[in-house]
CSV table of C-alpha atoms and ligand atoms in Angstrom, one decimal:
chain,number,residue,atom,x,y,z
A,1,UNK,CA,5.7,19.0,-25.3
A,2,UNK,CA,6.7,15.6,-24.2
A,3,UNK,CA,7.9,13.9,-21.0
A,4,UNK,CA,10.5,11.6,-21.6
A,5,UNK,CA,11.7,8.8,-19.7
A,6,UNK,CA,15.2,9.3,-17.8
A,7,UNK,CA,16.4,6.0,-18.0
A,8,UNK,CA,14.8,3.9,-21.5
A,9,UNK,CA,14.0,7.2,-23.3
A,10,UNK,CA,10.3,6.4,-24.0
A,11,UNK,CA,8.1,9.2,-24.7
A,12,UNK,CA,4.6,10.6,-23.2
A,13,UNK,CA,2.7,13.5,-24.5
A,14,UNK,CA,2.5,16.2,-21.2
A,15,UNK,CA,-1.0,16.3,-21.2
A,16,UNK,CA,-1.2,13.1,-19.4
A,17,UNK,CA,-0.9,12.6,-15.7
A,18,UNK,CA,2.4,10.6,-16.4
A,19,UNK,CA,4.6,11.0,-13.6
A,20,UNK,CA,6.7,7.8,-14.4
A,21,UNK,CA,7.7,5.6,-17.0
A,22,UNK,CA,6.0,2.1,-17.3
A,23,UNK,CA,9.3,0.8,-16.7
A,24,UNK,CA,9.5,2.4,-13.6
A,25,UNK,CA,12.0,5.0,-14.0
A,26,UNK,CA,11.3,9.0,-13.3
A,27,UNK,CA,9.9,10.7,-16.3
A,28,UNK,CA,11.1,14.9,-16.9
A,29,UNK,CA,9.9,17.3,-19.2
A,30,UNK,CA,12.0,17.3,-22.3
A,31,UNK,CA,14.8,19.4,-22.7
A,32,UNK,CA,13.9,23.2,-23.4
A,33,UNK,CA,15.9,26.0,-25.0
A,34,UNK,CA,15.1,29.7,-24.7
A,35,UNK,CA,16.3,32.9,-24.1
A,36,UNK,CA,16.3,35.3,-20.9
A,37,UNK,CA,13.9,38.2,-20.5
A,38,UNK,CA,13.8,40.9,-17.7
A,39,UNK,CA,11.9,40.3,-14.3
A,40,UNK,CA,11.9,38.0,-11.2
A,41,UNK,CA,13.3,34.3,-11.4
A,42,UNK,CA,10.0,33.2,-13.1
A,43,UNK,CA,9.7,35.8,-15.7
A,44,UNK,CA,13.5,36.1,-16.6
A,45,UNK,CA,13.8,32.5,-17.2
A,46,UNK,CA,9.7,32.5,-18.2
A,47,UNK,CA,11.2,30.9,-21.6
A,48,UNK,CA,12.3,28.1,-19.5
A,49,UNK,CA,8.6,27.4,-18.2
A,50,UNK,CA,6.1,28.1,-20.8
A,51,UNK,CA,3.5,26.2,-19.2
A,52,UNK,CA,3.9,28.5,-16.6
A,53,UNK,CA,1.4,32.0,-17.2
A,54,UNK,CA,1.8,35.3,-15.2
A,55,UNK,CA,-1.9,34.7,-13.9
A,56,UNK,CA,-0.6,31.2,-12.2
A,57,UNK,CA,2.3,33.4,-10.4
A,58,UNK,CA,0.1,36.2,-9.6
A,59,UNK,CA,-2.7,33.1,-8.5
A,60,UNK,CA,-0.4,30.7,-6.9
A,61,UNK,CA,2.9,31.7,-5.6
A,62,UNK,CA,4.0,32.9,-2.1
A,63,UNK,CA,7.5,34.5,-3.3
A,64,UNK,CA,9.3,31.6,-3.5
A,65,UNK,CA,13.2,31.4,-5.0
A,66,UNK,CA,14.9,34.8,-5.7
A,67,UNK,CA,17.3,33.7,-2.5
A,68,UNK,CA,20.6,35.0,-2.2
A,69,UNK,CA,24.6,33.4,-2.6
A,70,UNK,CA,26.6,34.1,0.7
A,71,UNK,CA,30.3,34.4,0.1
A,72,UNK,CA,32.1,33.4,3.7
A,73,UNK,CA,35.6,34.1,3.3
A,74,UNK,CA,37.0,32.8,6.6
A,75,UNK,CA,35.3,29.8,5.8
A,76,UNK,CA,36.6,29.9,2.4
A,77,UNK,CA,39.6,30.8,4.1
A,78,UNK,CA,39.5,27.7,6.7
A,79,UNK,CA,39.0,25.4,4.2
A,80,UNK,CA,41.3,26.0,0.9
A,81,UNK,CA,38.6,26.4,-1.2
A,82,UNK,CA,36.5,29.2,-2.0
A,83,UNK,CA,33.1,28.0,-0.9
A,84,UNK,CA,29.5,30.0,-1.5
A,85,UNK,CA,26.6,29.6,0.0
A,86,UNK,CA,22.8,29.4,-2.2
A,87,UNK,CA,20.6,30.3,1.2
A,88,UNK,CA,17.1,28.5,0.1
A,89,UNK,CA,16.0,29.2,3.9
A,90,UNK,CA,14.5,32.5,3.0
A,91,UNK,CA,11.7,30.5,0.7
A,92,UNK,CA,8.1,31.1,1.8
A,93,UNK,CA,8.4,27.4,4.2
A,94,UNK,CA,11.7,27.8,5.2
A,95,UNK,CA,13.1,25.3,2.3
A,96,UNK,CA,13.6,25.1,-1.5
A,97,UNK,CA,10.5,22.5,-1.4
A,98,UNK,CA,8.6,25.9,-2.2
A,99,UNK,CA,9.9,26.8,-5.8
A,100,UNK,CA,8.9,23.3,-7.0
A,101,UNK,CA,5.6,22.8,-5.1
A,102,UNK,CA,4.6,25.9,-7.5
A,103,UNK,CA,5.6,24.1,-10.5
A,104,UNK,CA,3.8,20.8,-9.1
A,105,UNK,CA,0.7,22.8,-8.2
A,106,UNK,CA,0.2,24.9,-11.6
A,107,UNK,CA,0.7,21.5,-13.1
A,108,UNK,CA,-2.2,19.6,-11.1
A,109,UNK,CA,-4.4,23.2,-11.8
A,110,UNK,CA,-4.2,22.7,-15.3
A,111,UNK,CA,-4.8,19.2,-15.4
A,112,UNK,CA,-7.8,20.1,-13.7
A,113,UNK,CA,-7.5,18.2,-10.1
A,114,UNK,CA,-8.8,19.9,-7.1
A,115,UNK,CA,-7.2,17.8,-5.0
A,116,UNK,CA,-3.5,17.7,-4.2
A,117,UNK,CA,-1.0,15.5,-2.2
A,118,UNK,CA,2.1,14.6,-1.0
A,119,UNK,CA,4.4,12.1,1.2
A,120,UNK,CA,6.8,13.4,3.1
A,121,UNK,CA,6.8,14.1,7.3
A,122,UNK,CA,8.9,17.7,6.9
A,123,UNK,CA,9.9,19.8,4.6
A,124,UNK,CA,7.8,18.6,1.0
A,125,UNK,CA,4.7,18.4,3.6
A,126,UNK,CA,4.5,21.6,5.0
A,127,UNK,CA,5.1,23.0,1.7
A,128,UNK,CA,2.5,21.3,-0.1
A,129,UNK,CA,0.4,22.3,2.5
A,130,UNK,CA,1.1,26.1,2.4
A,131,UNK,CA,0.8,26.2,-1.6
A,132,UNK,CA,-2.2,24.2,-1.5
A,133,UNK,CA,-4.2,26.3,1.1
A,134,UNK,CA,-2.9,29.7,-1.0
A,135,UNK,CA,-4.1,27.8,-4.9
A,136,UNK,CA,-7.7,26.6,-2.7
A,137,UNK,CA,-7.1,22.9,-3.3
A,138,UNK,CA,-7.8,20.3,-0.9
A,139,UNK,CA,-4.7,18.9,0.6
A,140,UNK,CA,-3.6,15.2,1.5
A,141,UNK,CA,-0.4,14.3,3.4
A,142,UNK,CA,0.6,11.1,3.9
A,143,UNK,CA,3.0,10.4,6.9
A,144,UNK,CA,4.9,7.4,8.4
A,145,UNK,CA,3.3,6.3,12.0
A,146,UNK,CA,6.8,7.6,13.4
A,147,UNK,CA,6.6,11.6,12.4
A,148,UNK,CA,7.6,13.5,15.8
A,149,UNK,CA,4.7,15.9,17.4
A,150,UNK,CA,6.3,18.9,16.3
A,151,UNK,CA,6.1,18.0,12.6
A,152,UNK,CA,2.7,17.7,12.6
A,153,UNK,CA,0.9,21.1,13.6
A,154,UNK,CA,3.2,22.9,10.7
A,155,UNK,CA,1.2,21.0,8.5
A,156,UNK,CA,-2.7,20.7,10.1
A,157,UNK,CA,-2.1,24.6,10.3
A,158,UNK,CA,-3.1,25.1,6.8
A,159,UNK,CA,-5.8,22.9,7.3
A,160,UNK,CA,-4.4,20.0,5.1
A,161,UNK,CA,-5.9,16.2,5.6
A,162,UNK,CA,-3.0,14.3,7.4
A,163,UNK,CA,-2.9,10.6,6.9
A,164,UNK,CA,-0.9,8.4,9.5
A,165,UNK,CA,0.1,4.9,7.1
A,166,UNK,CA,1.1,1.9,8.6
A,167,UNK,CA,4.0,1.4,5.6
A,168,UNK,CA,7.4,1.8,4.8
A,169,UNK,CA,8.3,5.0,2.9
A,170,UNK,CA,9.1,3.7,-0.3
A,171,UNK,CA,5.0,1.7,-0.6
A,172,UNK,CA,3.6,4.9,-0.1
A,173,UNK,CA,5.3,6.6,-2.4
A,174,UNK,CA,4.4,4.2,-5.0
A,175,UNK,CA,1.0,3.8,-3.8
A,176,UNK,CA,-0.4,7.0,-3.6
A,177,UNK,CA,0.9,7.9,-7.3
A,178,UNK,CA,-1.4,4.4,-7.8
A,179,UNK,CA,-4.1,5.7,-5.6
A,180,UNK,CA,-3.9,9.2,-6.7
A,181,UNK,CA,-4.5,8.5,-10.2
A,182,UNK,CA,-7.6,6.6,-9.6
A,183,UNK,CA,-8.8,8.9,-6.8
A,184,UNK,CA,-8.3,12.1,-8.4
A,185,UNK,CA,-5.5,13.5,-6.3
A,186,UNK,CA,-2.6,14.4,-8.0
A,187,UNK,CA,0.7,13.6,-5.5
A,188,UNK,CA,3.7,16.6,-5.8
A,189,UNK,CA,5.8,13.8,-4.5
A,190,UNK,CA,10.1,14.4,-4.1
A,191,UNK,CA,10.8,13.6,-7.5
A,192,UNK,CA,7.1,14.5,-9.5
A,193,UNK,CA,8.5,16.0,-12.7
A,194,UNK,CA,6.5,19.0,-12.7
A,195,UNK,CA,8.5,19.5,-9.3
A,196,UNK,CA,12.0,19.0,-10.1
A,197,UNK,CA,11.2,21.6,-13.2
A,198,UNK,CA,10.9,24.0,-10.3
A,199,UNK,CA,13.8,23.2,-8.7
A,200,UNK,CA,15.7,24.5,-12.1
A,201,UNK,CA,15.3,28.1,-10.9
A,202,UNK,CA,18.2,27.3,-8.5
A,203,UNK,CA,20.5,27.0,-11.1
A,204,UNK,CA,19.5,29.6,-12.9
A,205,UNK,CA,19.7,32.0,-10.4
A,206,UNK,CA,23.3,30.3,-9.6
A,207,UNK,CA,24.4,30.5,-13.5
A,208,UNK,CA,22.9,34.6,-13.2
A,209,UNK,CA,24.7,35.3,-9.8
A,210,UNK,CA,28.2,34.5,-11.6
A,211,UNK,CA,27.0,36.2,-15.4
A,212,UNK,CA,26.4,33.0,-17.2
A,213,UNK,CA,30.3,32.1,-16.6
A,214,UNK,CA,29.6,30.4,-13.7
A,215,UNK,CA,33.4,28.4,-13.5
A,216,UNK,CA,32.1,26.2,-10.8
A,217,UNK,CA,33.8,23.3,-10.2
A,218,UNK,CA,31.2,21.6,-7.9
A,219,UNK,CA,27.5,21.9,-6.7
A,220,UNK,CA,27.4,20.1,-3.5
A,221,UNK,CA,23.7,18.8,-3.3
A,222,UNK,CA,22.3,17.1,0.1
A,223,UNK,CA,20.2,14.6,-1.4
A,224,UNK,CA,17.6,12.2,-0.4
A,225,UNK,CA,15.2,11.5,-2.9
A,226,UNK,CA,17.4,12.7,-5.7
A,227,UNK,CA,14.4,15.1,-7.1
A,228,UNK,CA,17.0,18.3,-6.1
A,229,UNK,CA,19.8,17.1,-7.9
A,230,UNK,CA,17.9,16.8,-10.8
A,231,UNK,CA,16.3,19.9,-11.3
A,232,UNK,CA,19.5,21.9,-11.2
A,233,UNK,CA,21.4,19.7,-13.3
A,234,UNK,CA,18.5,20.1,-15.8
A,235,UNK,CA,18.8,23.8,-15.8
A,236,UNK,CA,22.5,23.9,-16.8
A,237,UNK,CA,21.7,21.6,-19.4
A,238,UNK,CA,18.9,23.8,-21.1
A,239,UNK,CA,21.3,26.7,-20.2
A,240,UNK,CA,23.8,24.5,-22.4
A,241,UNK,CA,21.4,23.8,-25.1
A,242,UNK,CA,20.5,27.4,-25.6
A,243,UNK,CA,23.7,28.5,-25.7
A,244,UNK,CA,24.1,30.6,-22.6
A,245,UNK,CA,26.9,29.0,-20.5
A,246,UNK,CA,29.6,26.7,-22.0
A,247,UNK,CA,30.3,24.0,-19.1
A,248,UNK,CA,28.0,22.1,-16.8
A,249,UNK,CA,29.5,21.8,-13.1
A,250,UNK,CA,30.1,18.7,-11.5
A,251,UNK,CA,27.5,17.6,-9.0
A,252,UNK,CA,28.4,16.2,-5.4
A,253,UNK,CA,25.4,14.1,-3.9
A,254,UNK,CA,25.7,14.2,-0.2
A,255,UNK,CA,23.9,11.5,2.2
A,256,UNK,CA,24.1,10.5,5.3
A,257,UNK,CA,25.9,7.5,6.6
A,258,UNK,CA,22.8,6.3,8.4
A,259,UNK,CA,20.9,6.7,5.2
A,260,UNK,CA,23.1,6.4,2.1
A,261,UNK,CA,21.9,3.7,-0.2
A,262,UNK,CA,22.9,6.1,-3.3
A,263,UNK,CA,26.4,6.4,-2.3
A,264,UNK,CA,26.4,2.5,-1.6
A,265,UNK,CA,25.4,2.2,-4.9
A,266,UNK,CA,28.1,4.6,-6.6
A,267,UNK,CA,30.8,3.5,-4.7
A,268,UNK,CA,29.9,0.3,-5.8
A,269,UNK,CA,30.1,1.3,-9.2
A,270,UNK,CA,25.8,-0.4,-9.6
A,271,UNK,CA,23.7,0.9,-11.6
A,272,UNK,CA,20.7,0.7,-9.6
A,273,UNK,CA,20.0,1.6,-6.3
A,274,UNK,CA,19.1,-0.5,-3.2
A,275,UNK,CA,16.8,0.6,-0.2
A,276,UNK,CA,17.7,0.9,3.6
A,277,UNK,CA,15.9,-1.1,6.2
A,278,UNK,CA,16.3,0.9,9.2
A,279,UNK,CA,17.6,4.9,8.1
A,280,UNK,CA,18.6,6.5,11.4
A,281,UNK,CA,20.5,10.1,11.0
A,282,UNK,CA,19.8,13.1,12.1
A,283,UNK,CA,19.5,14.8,8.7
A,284,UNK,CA,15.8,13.1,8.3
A,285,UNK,CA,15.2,15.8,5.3
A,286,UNK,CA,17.7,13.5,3.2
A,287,UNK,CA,17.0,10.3,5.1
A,288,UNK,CA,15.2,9.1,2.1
A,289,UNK,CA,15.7,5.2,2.4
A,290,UNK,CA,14.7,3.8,-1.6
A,291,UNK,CA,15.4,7.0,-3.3
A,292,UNK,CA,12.9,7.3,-6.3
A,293,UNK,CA,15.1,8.8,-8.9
A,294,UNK,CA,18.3,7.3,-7.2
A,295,UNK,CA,19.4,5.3,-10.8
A,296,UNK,CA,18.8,8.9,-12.2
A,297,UNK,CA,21.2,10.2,-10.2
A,298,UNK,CA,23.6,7.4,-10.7
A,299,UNK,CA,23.5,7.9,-14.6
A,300,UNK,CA,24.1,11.3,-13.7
A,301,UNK,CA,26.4,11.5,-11.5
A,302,UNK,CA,28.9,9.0,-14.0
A,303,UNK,CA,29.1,11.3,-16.1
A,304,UNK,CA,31.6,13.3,-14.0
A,305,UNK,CA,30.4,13.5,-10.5
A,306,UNK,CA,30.7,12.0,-6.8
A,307,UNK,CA,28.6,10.8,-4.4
A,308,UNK,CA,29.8,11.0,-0.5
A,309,UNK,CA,28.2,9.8,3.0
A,310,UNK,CA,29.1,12.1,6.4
A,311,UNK,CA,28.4,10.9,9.8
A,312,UNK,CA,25.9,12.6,12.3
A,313,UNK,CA,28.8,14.3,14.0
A,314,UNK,CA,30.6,15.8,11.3
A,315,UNK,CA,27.0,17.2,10.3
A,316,UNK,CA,26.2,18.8,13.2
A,317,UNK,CA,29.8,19.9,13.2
A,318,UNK,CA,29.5,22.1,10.0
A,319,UNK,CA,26.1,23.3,11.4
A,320,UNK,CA,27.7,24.5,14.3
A,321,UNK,CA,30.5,26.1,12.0
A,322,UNK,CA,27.3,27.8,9.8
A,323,UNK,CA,25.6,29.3,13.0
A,324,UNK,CA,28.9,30.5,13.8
A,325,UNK,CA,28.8,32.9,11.2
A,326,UNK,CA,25.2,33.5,11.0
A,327,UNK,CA,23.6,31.1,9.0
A,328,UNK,CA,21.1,28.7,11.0
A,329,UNK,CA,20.6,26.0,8.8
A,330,UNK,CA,18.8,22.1,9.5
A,331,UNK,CA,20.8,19.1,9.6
A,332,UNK,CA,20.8,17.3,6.1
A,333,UNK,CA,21.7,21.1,4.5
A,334,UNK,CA,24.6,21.5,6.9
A,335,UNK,CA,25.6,17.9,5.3
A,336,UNK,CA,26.7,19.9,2.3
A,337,UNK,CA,29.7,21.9,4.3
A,338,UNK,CA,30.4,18.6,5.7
A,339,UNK,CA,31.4,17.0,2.9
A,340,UNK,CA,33.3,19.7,1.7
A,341,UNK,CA,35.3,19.6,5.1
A,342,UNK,CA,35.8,16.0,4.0
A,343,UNK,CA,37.0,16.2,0.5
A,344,UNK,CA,39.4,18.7,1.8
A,345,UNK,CA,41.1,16.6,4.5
A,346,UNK,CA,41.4,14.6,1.6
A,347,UNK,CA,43.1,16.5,-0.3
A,348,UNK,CA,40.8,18.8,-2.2
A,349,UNK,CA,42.2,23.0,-2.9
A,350,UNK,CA,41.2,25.7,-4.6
A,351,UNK,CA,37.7,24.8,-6.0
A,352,UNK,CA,34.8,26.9,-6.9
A,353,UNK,CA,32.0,25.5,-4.7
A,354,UNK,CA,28.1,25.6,-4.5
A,355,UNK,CA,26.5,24.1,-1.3
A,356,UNK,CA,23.2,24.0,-1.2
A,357,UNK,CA,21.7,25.2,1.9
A,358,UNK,CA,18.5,23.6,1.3
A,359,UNK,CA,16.6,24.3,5.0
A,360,UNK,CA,16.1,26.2,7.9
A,361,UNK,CA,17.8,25.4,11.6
A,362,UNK,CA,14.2,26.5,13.0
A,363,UNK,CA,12.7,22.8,11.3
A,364,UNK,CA,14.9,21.0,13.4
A,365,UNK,CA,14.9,22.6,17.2
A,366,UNK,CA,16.4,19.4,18.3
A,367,UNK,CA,19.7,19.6,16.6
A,368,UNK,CA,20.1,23.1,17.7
A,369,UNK,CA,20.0,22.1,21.3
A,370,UNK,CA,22.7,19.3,21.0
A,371,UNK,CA,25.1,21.8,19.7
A,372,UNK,CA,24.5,24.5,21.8
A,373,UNK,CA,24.6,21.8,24.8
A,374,UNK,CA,28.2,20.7,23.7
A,375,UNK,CA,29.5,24.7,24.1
A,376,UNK,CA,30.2,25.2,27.3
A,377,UNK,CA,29.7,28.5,27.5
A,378,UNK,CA,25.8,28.8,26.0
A,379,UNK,CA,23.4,29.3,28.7
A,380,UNK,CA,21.1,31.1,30.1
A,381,UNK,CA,22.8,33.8,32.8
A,382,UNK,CA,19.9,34.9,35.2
A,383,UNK,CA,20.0,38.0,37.5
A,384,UNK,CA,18.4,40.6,39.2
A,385,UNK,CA,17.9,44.0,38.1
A,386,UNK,CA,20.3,45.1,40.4
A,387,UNK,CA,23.0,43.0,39.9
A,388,UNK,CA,22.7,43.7,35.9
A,389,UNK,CA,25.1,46.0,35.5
A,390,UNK,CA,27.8,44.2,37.7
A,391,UNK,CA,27.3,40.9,35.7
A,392,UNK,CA,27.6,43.2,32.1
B,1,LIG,C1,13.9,17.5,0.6
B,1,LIG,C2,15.1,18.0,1.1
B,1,LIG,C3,16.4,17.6,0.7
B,1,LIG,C4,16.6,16.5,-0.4
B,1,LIG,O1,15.9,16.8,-1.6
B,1,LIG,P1,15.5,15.6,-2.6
B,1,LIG,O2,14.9,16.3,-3.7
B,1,LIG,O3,14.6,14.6,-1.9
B,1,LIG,O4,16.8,14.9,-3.0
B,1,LIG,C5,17.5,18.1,1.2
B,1,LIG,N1,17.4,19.0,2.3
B,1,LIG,C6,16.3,19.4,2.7
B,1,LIG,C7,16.2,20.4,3.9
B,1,LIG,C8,15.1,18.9,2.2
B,1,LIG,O5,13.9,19.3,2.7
B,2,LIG,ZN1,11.4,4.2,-19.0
């Protein structure tokens, strides 16, 4: 097999450590074709991974993916289009990150590292950390000097080495894949392409949901790196090449306005993406401020596709809407009702919609209590036992 560049199509055999082209472009995994078997996500769509074994599930995974579609109707209802819901806060971390740090770690196991990494202050790093205690490996996690106190013990929990660097985001990226190779660590990052092949089981459990005639108009994605987006776009294109479904949805990358240089970019019709100085939103999951595969997403996302930004408020305005009917969701996932609340003041009806609900409320207590501060009528009564029954 071969990984092949995204943007200049050059090729590298996969048993190299490649994890980007020499142009600097994200590499993927070329395009596979198989047929479905019978089993859980990994061994239905096993044709779909075969450099994945049953000994690395049965060695390596924590249950991740298998999560269910949530149908709300009065949403639906509310807002003229029918909308579902792909819940990827019931993954072993609490996010999707799960079903591709898998992927990333059978990848590193076979290329026969014992050391793992990863950059990222949330999500990615607490993942990483989980999947590399569970495969044995020693973990690294490099952070930003800003990360907030109650990111951090998630991670040292599973006794991972966690690196405080002095840099901006986008260097560290690029320097630990640098590092790494020389070192012996092999970084899972956002967009790794051993990661986003992961991420593919989303769409095929979307495409199995709705019996391989899926008739989705639109897969809302929150994005941030982009590494999301690409992983279940590549699934409905294998899923295309073998045969199995007939159309490919249209993607919708959502950002938000504080961080949104891919949106910049598309609305500027550019074919390359530009990086953010100071990224300040409250989705800090998506807040990804030189996206690594954001010209991937671009060259995607022309080929029928939008991208759209949505501001703090109206975030924490469709997670308030979400907990409202039982769904407790983080900020940046909450960003992908948002923009369908947008597109519909602006005129959109009567579309099939995906949004990705790509991580849990409990990540970000925070946002929780702004919302529950704005309703009046959320607080704590207090009473004594005696006067329980007259205040019931
Ligand atoms: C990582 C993450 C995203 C964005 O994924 P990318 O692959 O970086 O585009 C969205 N939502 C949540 C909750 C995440 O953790
Ligand atoms: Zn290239």
């Amino acid at each position: 097999m071969k990984l092949i560049c995204t943007a200049c199509s050059e090729s590298y055999p996969s048993d190299l450590a490649v994890q980007r082209c020499s142009c600097g472009e994200p590499v993927e995994l070329e395009l596979i074709r198989a047929s479905i078997e019978h089993g859980n996500v990994w061994e239905r769509f096993g044709g779909f991974f075969p450099y994945l074994s049953k000994e690395h599930i049965r060695n390596f995974s924590l249950g991740e993916g298998n999560t269910p579609i949530v149908e709300i109707p009065s949403l639906s209802q509310q807002l003229d289009n029918q909308i579902f819901f792909k819940n990827e806060t019931q993954n072993p971390t609490w996010s999707f990150k799960d079903r591709g740090t898998l992927t990333g770690v059978v990848r590193a196991v076979k290329l026969g590292f014992s050391r793992i990494g990863t950059v990222s202050t949330g999500n990615m790093a607490a993942s990483v950390s989980a999947y590399g205690a569970r495969a044995g490996l020693e973990t690294t996690v490099l952070v930003r000097q800003d990360i907030p106190e109650e990111k951090i013990y998630p991670i040292l929990i599973h006794g991972s080495r966690l690196i405080e660097v002095d840099a901006h985001f986008g260097e560290i990226y690029r320097k630990s894949l640098e590092i790494g190779e020389r070192k012996g660590i092999y970084f899972i990052n956002s967009d790794d392409p051993f990661r986003v092949e992961g991420y593919k089981t989303i769409g095929f459990e979307i495409a199995d949901y709705f019996s391989f005639n899926p008739e989705i108009d639109y897969i809302v994605v929150p994005t941030g790196s982009g590494g999301l987006l690409r992983g279940i776009m590549k699934a409905f294109r294998e899923l295309k090449a073998s045969e199995l479904i007939r159309e490919i949805p249209e993607f919708i990358a959502v950002q938000a306005e504080g961080c949104s240089p891919i949106v910049s970019a598309f609305e500027k019709g550019l074919d390359e993406v530009g990086s953010i100085d100071n990224p300040e939103t409250i989705a800090g999951a998506i807040a990804d401020p030189s996206p690594p595969s954001g010209n991937e997403i671009l060259r995607i996302l022309k080929k029928g596709g939008r991208a759209i930004a949505v501001s703090d408020n109206e975030i924490l305005e469709a997670q308030d809407m979400l907990a409202r009917e039982g769904l407790f969701v983080q900020p940046a996932s909450a960003a992908s009702l948002a923009a369908v609340k947008k597109l519909r003041e602006d005129g959109m009806r009567d579309k099939r919609i995906i949004c990705i609900l790509t991580g849990s409320g409990l990540k970000v207590p925070s946002a929780a209590e702004k919302i529950v501060k704005k309703r009046e009528k959320l607080k704590i009564q207090k009473t004594s036992i005696d006067n329980l029954e007259k205040i019931l």
